CSV table of C-alpha atoms and ligand atoms in Angstrom, one decimal:
chain,number,residue,atom,x,y,z
O,1,MET,CA,77.9,102.1,93.6
O,2,ILE,CA,81.5,102.9,94.2
O,3,PRO,CA,83.2,103.7,90.8
O,4,THR,CA,86.0,101.5,89.6
O,5,PRO,CA,89.3,103.5,89.9
O,6,ASP,CA,90.4,105.5,86.9
O,7,LEU,CA,93.3,103.6,85.3
O,8,SER,CA,93.5,105.6,82.1
O,9,HIS,CA,97.0,106.8,82.9
O,10,LEU,CA,98.4,103.2,82.6
O,11,THR,CA,99.5,102.1,79.2
O,12,LYS,CA,100.2,98.9,77.3
O,13,LYS,CA,103.8,99.4,78.2
O,14,ASP,CA,103.0,99.4,81.9
O,15,TYR,CA,101.1,96.2,81.5
O,16,GLU,CA,104.1,94.5,80.0
O,17,HIS,CA,105.5,94.4,83.5
O,18,VAL,CA,102.5,94.9,85.8
O,19,TYR,CA,99.5,92.7,86.3
O,20,GLU,CA,96.5,94.2,84.5
O,21,PRO,CA,93.3,94.1,86.6
O,22,ALA,CA,91.3,90.9,85.7
O,23,GLU,CA,88.4,88.8,87.0
O,24,ASP,CA,90.3,88.1,90.3
O,25,THR,CA,90.8,91.8,90.8
O,26,PHE,CA,87.1,92.5,90.1
O,27,ILE,CA,85.8,89.9,92.5
O,28,LEU,CA,87.9,91.4,95.2
O,29,LEU,CA,86.5,94.9,94.4
O,30,ASP,CA,83.0,93.4,94.6
O,31,GLY,CA,83.7,91.7,97.9
O,32,LEU,CA,85.1,94.9,99.4
O,33,GLU,CA,82.1,96.9,98.1
O,34,GLU,CA,79.8,94.4,99.7
O,35,ASP,CA,81.6,95.1,103.0
O,36,ALA,CA,81.8,98.9,102.5
O,37,GLY,CA,79.5,99.7,105.4
O,38,LYS,CA,81.3,97.4,107.8
O,39,LEU,CA,84.7,98.7,106.7
O,40,ARG,CA,83.7,102.3,107.2
O,41,SER,CA,82.2,101.7,110.7
O,42,ALA,CA,85.4,100.1,111.9
O,43,HIS,CA,87.2,103.4,111.3
O,44,PRO,CA,90.4,101.8,110.1
O,45,ARG,CA,93.7,103.7,110.5
O,46,ILE,CA,96.0,101.4,108.6
O,47,CYS,CA,95.1,99.5,105.4
O,48,LEU,CA,97.9,97.3,104.0
O,49,GLU,CA,97.6,95.7,100.6
O,50,ILE,CA,100.2,93.0,99.7
O,51,GLY,CA,100.9,92.6,96.0
O,52,SER,CA,99.2,95.8,94.9
O,53,GLY,CA,100.0,95.5,91.1
O,54,SER,CA,98.3,98.4,89.3
O,55,GLY,CA,97.1,99.9,92.6
O,56,CYS,CA,93.5,99.4,91.6
O,57,VAL,CA,92.4,97.7,94.8
O,58,SER,CA,93.9,100.1,97.3
O,59,SER,CA,92.6,103.1,95.3
O,60,PHE,CA,89.1,101.5,95.5
O,61,VAL,CA,89.4,101.0,99.2
O,62,GLY,CA,90.5,104.7,99.4
O,63,SER,CA,87.3,105.7,97.7
O,64,ILE,CA,85.3,103.6,100.2
O,65,LEU,CA,87.0,105.0,103.3
O,66,GLY,CA,88.2,108.4,102.2
O,67,ALA,CA,91.6,109.9,101.2
O,68,SER,CA,92.4,111.3,104.7
O,69,THR,CA,90.8,108.8,107.1
O,70,THR,CA,93.3,106.0,106.6
O,71,LEU,CA,96.9,105.3,105.8
O,72,TYR,CA,97.1,103.2,102.6
O,73,LEU,CA,100.3,101.2,102.5
O,74,THR,CA,101.1,98.7,99.8
O,75,THR,CA,103.9,96.3,99.0
O,76,ASP,CA,104.9,94.5,95.9
O,77,ILE,CA,108.1,92.7,94.9
O,78,ASN,CA,107.8,94.3,91.5
O,79,PHE,CA,109.2,97.9,91.3
O,80,HIS,CA,107.1,98.7,88.3
O,81,ALA,CA,104.0,97.7,90.2
O,82,CYS,CA,105.0,100.0,93.0
O,83,ARG,CA,105.4,102.9,90.6
O,84,CYS,CA,102.0,102.2,89.0
O,85,THR,CA,100.3,101.9,92.4
O,86,ARG,CA,101.6,105.3,93.4
O,87,GLN,CA,100.4,106.8,90.1
O,88,THR,CA,97.0,105.2,90.4
O,89,GLY,CA,96.6,106.6,93.9
O,90,HIS,CA,97.6,110.0,92.5
O,91,GLN,CA,95.2,109.7,89.6
O,92,ASN,CA,92.3,108.8,92.0
O,93,LYS,CA,93.3,111.4,94.7
O,94,ILE,CA,94.2,108.7,97.2
O,95,PRO,CA,97.7,109.0,98.7
O,96,ILE,CA,99.2,105.5,98.6
O,97,ASP,CA,102.6,104.8,100.2
O,98,ALA,CA,104.0,102.0,98.0
O,99,VAL,CA,106.9,99.9,99.3
O,100,ASN,CA,109.0,97.6,97.2
O,101,ALA,CA,109.1,94.6,99.5
O,102,SER,CA,108.1,90.9,99.8
O,103,LEU,CA,104.9,90.4,101.8
O,104,ALA,CA,105.0,92.6,104.9
O,105,ALA,CA,108.7,91.8,105.7
O,106,PRO,CA,110.0,95.4,106.7
O,107,LEU,CA,106.7,96.2,108.4
O,108,MET,CA,106.4,93.2,110.7
O,109,ARG,CA,108.2,94.8,113.6
O,110,ARG,CA,106.1,98.0,113.7
O,111,LEU,CA,102.8,96.8,112.5
O,112,ARG,CA,102.3,94.0,115.1
O,113,HIS,CA,98.6,93.9,115.8
O,114,ALA,CA,98.2,97.2,114.0
O,115,VAL,CA,96.7,96.5,110.6
O,116,ASP,CA,93.0,97.2,110.4
O,117,VAL,CA,92.5,96.1,106.8
O,118,LEU,CA,94.8,93.6,105.2
O,119,ILE,CA,94.3,92.6,101.6
O,120,PHE,CA,96.1,90.0,99.4
O,121,ASN,CA,95.2,88.9,95.9
O,122,PRO,CA,98.2,86.6,95.6
O,123,PRO,CA,99.9,84.6,92.8
O,124,TYR,CA,97.5,81.6,93.2
O,125,VAL,CA,98.0,79.5,90.1
O,126,PRO,CA,99.5,76.0,90.8
O,127,THR,CA,102.9,75.7,89.2
O,128,TYR,CA,106.1,73.8,89.7
O,129,SER,CA,107.9,75.1,92.8
O,130,ASP,CA,111.0,76.1,90.8
O,131,GLU,CA,108.8,78.2,88.5
O,132,ALA,CA,107.4,80.1,91.5
O,133,ASP,CA,110.8,80.6,93.0
O,134,ASP,CA,112.1,82.0,89.7
O,135,ALA,CA,109.1,84.2,89.3
O,136,GLN,CA,109.6,85.6,92.8
O,137,LEU,CA,113.2,86.5,92.0
O,138,ARG,CA,112.5,88.1,88.6
O,139,ALA,CA,109.6,90.1,90.1
O,140,ASP,CA,107.8,90.6,86.7
O,141,ILE,CA,104.5,89.3,85.2
O,142,PRO,CA,105.0,85.6,86.1
O,143,GLY,CA,105.4,86.7,89.8
O,144,ALA,CA,101.7,87.9,89.6
O,145,TRP,CA,100.4,84.3,89.0
O,146,ALA,CA,103.0,81.6,89.6
O,147,GLY,CA,102.0,80.1,93.0
O,148,GLY,CA,104.0,76.9,93.3
O,149,LYS,CA,102.5,73.8,94.9
O,150,ASP,CA,98.7,74.0,95.0
O,151,GLY,CA,99.2,77.7,94.2
O,152,MET,CA,99.9,78.2,97.9
O,153,GLN,CA,103.6,78.7,98.1
O,154,ILE,CA,103.5,82.5,98.6
O,155,THR,CA,100.1,82.7,100.3
O,156,ASP,CA,101.2,80.1,102.9
O,157,VAL,CA,104.0,82.4,104.1
O,158,LEU,CA,101.6,85.3,104.6
O,159,LEU,CA,98.9,83.1,106.3
O,160,ASP,CA,101.4,82.5,109.1
O,161,GLN,CA,101.8,86.2,109.6
O,162,VAL,CA,98.2,87.4,109.5
O,163,GLU,CA,97.4,86.9,113.2
O,164,ASP,CA,100.6,88.9,114.1
O,165,LEU,CA,99.5,91.8,111.8
O,166,LEU,CA,95.8,92.1,112.4
O,167,SER,CA,94.6,94.8,114.9
O,168,PRO,CA,91.8,93.8,117.4
O,169,VAL,CA,89.3,95.0,114.9
O,170,GLY,CA,91.4,93.9,111.9
O,171,ARG,CA,90.0,92.0,108.9
O,172,PHE,CA,91.9,90.2,106.2
O,173,TYR,CA,90.6,89.8,102.6
O,174,LEU,CA,92.2,87.0,100.6
O,175,VAL,CA,91.5,86.0,97.0
O,176,ALA,CA,91.8,82.2,96.3
O,177,VAL,CA,90.9,79.7,93.7
O,178,LYS,CA,89.4,76.2,94.1
O,179,GLN,CA,92.8,74.5,93.7
O,180,ASN,CA,94.1,76.3,96.7
O,181,ASP,CA,91.6,74.3,98.9
O,182,VAL,CA,89.6,77.0,100.5
O,183,PRO,CA,88.1,74.8,103.2
O,184,ALA,CA,91.6,73.8,104.3
O,185,ILE,CA,92.8,77.4,104.4
O,186,ARG,CA,89.8,78.4,106.6
O,187,ARG,CA,90.2,75.4,108.9
O,188,ARG,CA,93.9,76.0,109.4
O,189,MET,CA,93.4,79.7,110.2
O,190,LEU,CA,90.8,78.8,112.8
O,191,ASP,CA,92.7,75.8,114.3
O,192,ILE,CA,96.1,77.5,114.6
O,193,TYR,CA,95.3,81.1,115.0
O,194,GLY,CA,91.6,81.2,116.1
O,195,LEU,CA,90.7,83.4,113.2
O,196,GLN,CA,87.1,83.2,112.0
O,197,SER,CA,86.3,83.4,108.3
O,198,GLU,CA,83.6,83.7,105.8
O,199,VAL,CA,83.4,83.4,102.0
O,200,VAL,CA,82.3,86.8,101.0
O,201,LEU,CA,81.9,86.0,97.3
O,202,GLN,CA,82.6,83.2,94.9
O,203,ARG,CA,82.1,82.9,91.2
O,204,ARG,CA,83.3,81.1,88.1
O,205,ALA,CA,85.1,83.3,85.6
O,206,GLY,CA,87.4,82.6,82.7
O,207,GLY,CA,87.9,79.0,83.6
O,208,GLU,CA,88.7,79.8,87.3
O,209,HIS,CA,86.5,79.3,90.4
O,210,LEU,CA,87.4,82.4,92.4
O,211,TYR,CA,86.7,83.1,96.1
O,212,VAL,CA,87.1,86.2,98.3
O,213,ILE,CA,87.5,85.1,101.9
O,214,ARG,CA,87.3,87.4,104.9
O,215,PHE,CA,89.1,86.6,108.1
O,216,THR,CA,88.5,88.3,111.5
O,217,ARG,CA,89.3,87.7,115.1
D,1,MET,CA,106.1,107.7,98.8
D,2,VAL,CA,108.4,107.7,101.8
D,3,ARG,CA,106.5,110.0,104.0
D,4,LEU,CA,107.5,110.2,107.6
D,5,ILE,CA,104.4,108.3,108.6
D,6,THR,CA,105.7,105.4,106.6
D,7,HIS,CA,109.3,105.8,107.6
D,8,ASN,CA,108.0,105.4,111.2
D,9,LEU,CA,106.7,101.9,110.3
D,10,LEU,CA,109.8,100.5,108.4
D,11,ALA,CA,112.5,98.5,110.1
D,12,CYS,CA,115.5,96.6,108.8
D,13,HIS,CA,114.7,92.9,108.3
D,14,ALA,CA,118.1,91.6,107.2
D,15,LYS,CA,119.0,88.2,108.5
D,16,GLY,CA,120.0,88.3,112.2
D,17,CYS,CA,119.2,92.0,112.5
D,18,THR,CA,116.6,92.0,115.2
D,19,SER,CA,117.6,94.7,117.7
D,20,ASN,CA,118.4,98.4,117.2
D,21,ASN,CA,117.1,97.9,113.6
D,22,PHE,CA,114.7,100.9,113.8
D,23,PRO,CA,114.5,103.7,112.9
D,24,LEU,CA,116.4,103.7,109.7
D,25,GLN,CA,118.6,106.7,109.2
D,26,PHE,CA,118.2,108.9,106.1
D,27,LYS,CA,121.1,109.6,103.8
D,28,ASP,CA,121.5,112.0,100.8
D,29,VAL,CA,117.8,112.7,100.6
D,30,GLN,CA,115.8,114.8,98.2
D,31,VAL,CA,112.6,116.1,99.7
D,32,GLU,CA,109.4,117.4,98.1
D,33,LEU,CA,106.5,119.0,99.9
D,34,ARG,CA,103.0,118.2,98.8
D,35,GLU,CA,99.8,119.4,100.4
D,36,ALA,CA,97.5,116.7,101.9
D,37,GLU,CA,94.0,116.9,103.3
D,38,PHE,CA,94.0,117.8,107.0
D,39,ASN,CA,92.1,115.3,109.2
D,40,PRO,CA,92.4,115.8,113.0
D,41,ASP,CA,90.6,112.6,113.8
D,42,PHE,CA,93.0,110.6,111.8
D,43,LEU,CA,96.0,112.2,113.5
D,44,ARG,CA,94.5,111.7,117.0
D,45,GLY,CA,93.9,108.1,116.2
D,46,PHE,CA,97.4,107.6,114.8
D,47,ILE,CA,99.4,109.1,117.6
D,48,PRO,CA,99.3,105.9,119.7
D,49,ARG,CA,100.7,103.9,116.8
D,50,LEU,CA,103.7,106.2,116.3
D,51,GLU,CA,107.2,105.8,117.8
D,52,TRP,CA,107.4,109.4,118.8
D,53,GLY,CA,111.1,109.7,119.4
D,54,ALA,CA,111.8,108.1,116.0
D,55,LEU,CA,109.5,110.6,114.3
D,56,VAL,CA,111.0,113.7,116.0
D,57,ASP,CA,114.5,112.4,115.1
D,58,ALA,CA,113.6,111.7,111.4
D,59,ALA,CA,112.0,115.1,111.0
D,60,ARG,CA,115.2,116.7,112.4
D,61,GLN,CA,117.3,114.8,109.9
D,62,LEU,CA,115.2,116.5,107.2
D,63,GLY,CA,115.6,119.9,108.8
D,64,ASP,CA,112.2,120.2,110.5
D,65,THR,CA,112.3,121.0,114.2
D,66,SER,CA,108.7,121.9,114.7
D,67,LEU,CA,107.8,118.9,116.9
D,68,PRO,CA,108.2,118.7,120.7
D,69,ALA,CA,110.3,115.9,122.2
D,70,GLU,CA,107.1,114.4,123.7
D,71,PRO,CA,103.6,114.6,122.3
D,72,PRO,CA,101.7,117.2,124.3
D,73,GLU,CA,98.8,116.3,126.6
D,74,MET,CA,96.5,118.7,124.8
D,75,LEU,CA,96.2,117.9,121.1
D,76,ASP,CA,95.2,121.4,120.0
D,77,VAL,CA,94.8,122.3,116.3
D,78,GLU,CA,98.0,124.2,116.2
D,79,PHE,CA,100.0,121.1,117.2
D,80,LEU,CA,97.9,118.8,115.0
D,81,GLN,CA,98.7,121.0,112.0
D,82,LYS,CA,102.4,120.7,112.6
D,83,LEU,CA,102.1,116.9,113.0
D,84,HIS,CA,100.0,116.8,109.9
D,85,HIS,CA,102.7,118.5,107.9
D,86,VAL,CA,105.6,116.4,109.2
D,87,LEU,CA,103.8,113.1,108.9
D,88,LEU,CA,101.9,113.5,105.6
D,89,GLU,CA,103.3,116.3,103.5
D,90,VAL,CA,107.0,115.7,103.5
D,91,HIS,CA,108.0,113.2,100.8
D,92,VAL,CA,111.4,111.8,100.5
D,93,GLU,CA,111.8,111.2,96.7
D,94,GLU,CA,115.4,110.1,96.4
D,95,GLY,CA,118.2,108.9,98.7
D,96,ALA,CA,118.6,106.0,101.1
D,97,MET,CA,117.7,104.7,104.5
D,98,ILE,CA,120.4,102.9,106.5
D,99,CYS,CA,120.0,100.4,109.3
D,100,PRO,CA,121.6,101.8,112.5
D,101,ASN,CA,122.5,98.2,113.5
D,102,CYS,CA,123.9,96.4,110.4
D,103,ASN,CA,124.3,99.4,108.1
D,104,HIS,CA,122.3,97.8,105.3
D,105,VAL,CA,121.4,100.4,102.7
D,106,TYR,CA,117.8,100.6,101.5
D,107,PRO,CA,117.7,102.9,98.4
D,108,ILE,CA,114.8,105.3,97.7
D,109,SER,CA,114.0,106.1,94.1
D,110,ASN,CA,111.0,107.9,92.6
D,111,GLY,CA,109.6,108.0,96.1
D,112,ILE,CA,109.7,104.2,96.4
D,113,PRO,CA,111.8,102.6,99.1
D,114,ASN,CA,113.5,99.4,97.9
D,115,MET,CA,113.2,97.1,101.0
D,116,LEU,CA,114.0,93.9,99.1
D,117,LEU,CA,116.8,91.7,100.3
D,118,ALA,CA,119.0,89.4,98.3
D,119,GLU,CA,118.3,85.7,99.0
D,120,HIS,CA,121.3,85.2,101.3
D,121,GLU,CA,120.2,88.3,103.4
D,122,ILE,CA,116.7,87.0,104.2
D,123,GLY,CA,116.3,85.8,107.8
Q,301,LIG,C1,97.4,88.5,91.0
Q,301,LIG,S1,98.4,90.0,91.1
Q,301,LIG,C2,97.3,91.1,91.9
Q,301,LIG,C3,97.5,92.6,91.6
Q,301,LIG,C4,96.5,93.5,92.1
Q,301,LIG,N1,96.4,93.5,93.6
Q,301,LIG,C5,95.1,93.2,91.5
Q,301,LIG,O1,94.3,92.7,92.3
Q,301,LIG,O2,94.9,93.4,90.3
Q,301,LIG,C6,99.6,89.5,92.4
Q,301,LIG,C7,100.6,90.7,92.7
Q,301,LIG,O3,101.4,90.2,93.8
Q,301,LIG,C8,102.7,90.6,93.6
Q,301,LIG,N2,103.5,89.6,94.4
Q,301,LIG,C9,103.9,88.4,94.1
Q,301,LIG,N3,104.6,87.8,95.1
Q,301,LIG,C10,104.7,88.8,96.0
Q,301,LIG,C11,105.4,88.8,97.3
Q,301,LIG,N4,106.1,87.8,97.8
Q,301,LIG,N5,105.3,90.0,98.0
Q,301,LIG,C12,104.6,91.1,97.6
Q,301,LIG,N6,104.0,91.1,96.4
Q,301,LIG,C13,104.0,89.9,95.6
Q,301,LIG,C14,102.9,90.5,92.1
Q,301,LIG,O4,104.0,91.2,91.7
Q,301,LIG,C15,101.5,91.0,91.6
Q,301,LIG,O5,101.6,92.4,91.5
Q,302,LIG,ZN1,119.9,95.9,109.9
């Protein structure tokens, strides 16, 4: 059992602006834990989490892989999330380098085929497209869930960058819900980019049907 | 945290800025030193992923001249300890990073680099 990261330093006030870990976070932790052995034996050097929120997930990966074995990079459009991510790393003795950015934008040039573990628990709830655009601009709580058409507006952009980012041994973990059309996502990644995938876990929780999908070369 | 390991991976991504957009130049920085766990295997594995010249240059901008212009053939412990310090223990907490090509300013506050662009700046 890998312990859930200590989040006791985060307060109600932090969660006014930063996504509080919920069922989607926990299924992702469970999926990563299931893969713990495989993750360790790949000796990853670079782990990049997009949309790190509280920092719970990267801290958890840090406790699987070790504080000094891997560089933990995170991005989030929300500055408060970056601040919390950094604190959560500190609280759990995992150095996390948090970057305030959209997806992997400032890292694309240098991380080409260099990311060993890529993780995204995206804003996946279907909404009007305007609502998602607005949420992206405001970079506050609605940005954590508002996903636009089919809940895929933000995820779609990243999916087209995954192949560019993954190292030869790289793996990508994505959280999705049923409305995102998981079979279509998997087919597309295989047909366009030749990436294999597997559903690591799926479960119903709080009215959502959640999936963790793992993509590899 | 903007440690030099991360600075070595960040490039300007403003619209149309696709060459000479790396490495970003530090400006008006405040630096803090914090100890990190030394892991020689990590460092050996990471060297091929570094842009060495950019690292040496960034370290000089922060007043650290301990690294050689080229990585040595023999990665002995003495060298790895210097590299460890430069890459992982030097934290830029405040200041900015500036694109050498388009002069876009990316501010750093509370150790977090703001790499967001306004809508009209996104390529
Ligand atoms: C569902 S929350 C997940 C938070 C955390 N990883 C977890 O599992 O609890 C989605 C996160 O993605 C961030 N986000 C939304 N759009 C983003 C984008 N374009 N680039 C980076 N992060 C984004 C949100 O601010 C939010 O923190
Ligand atoms: Zn530029």
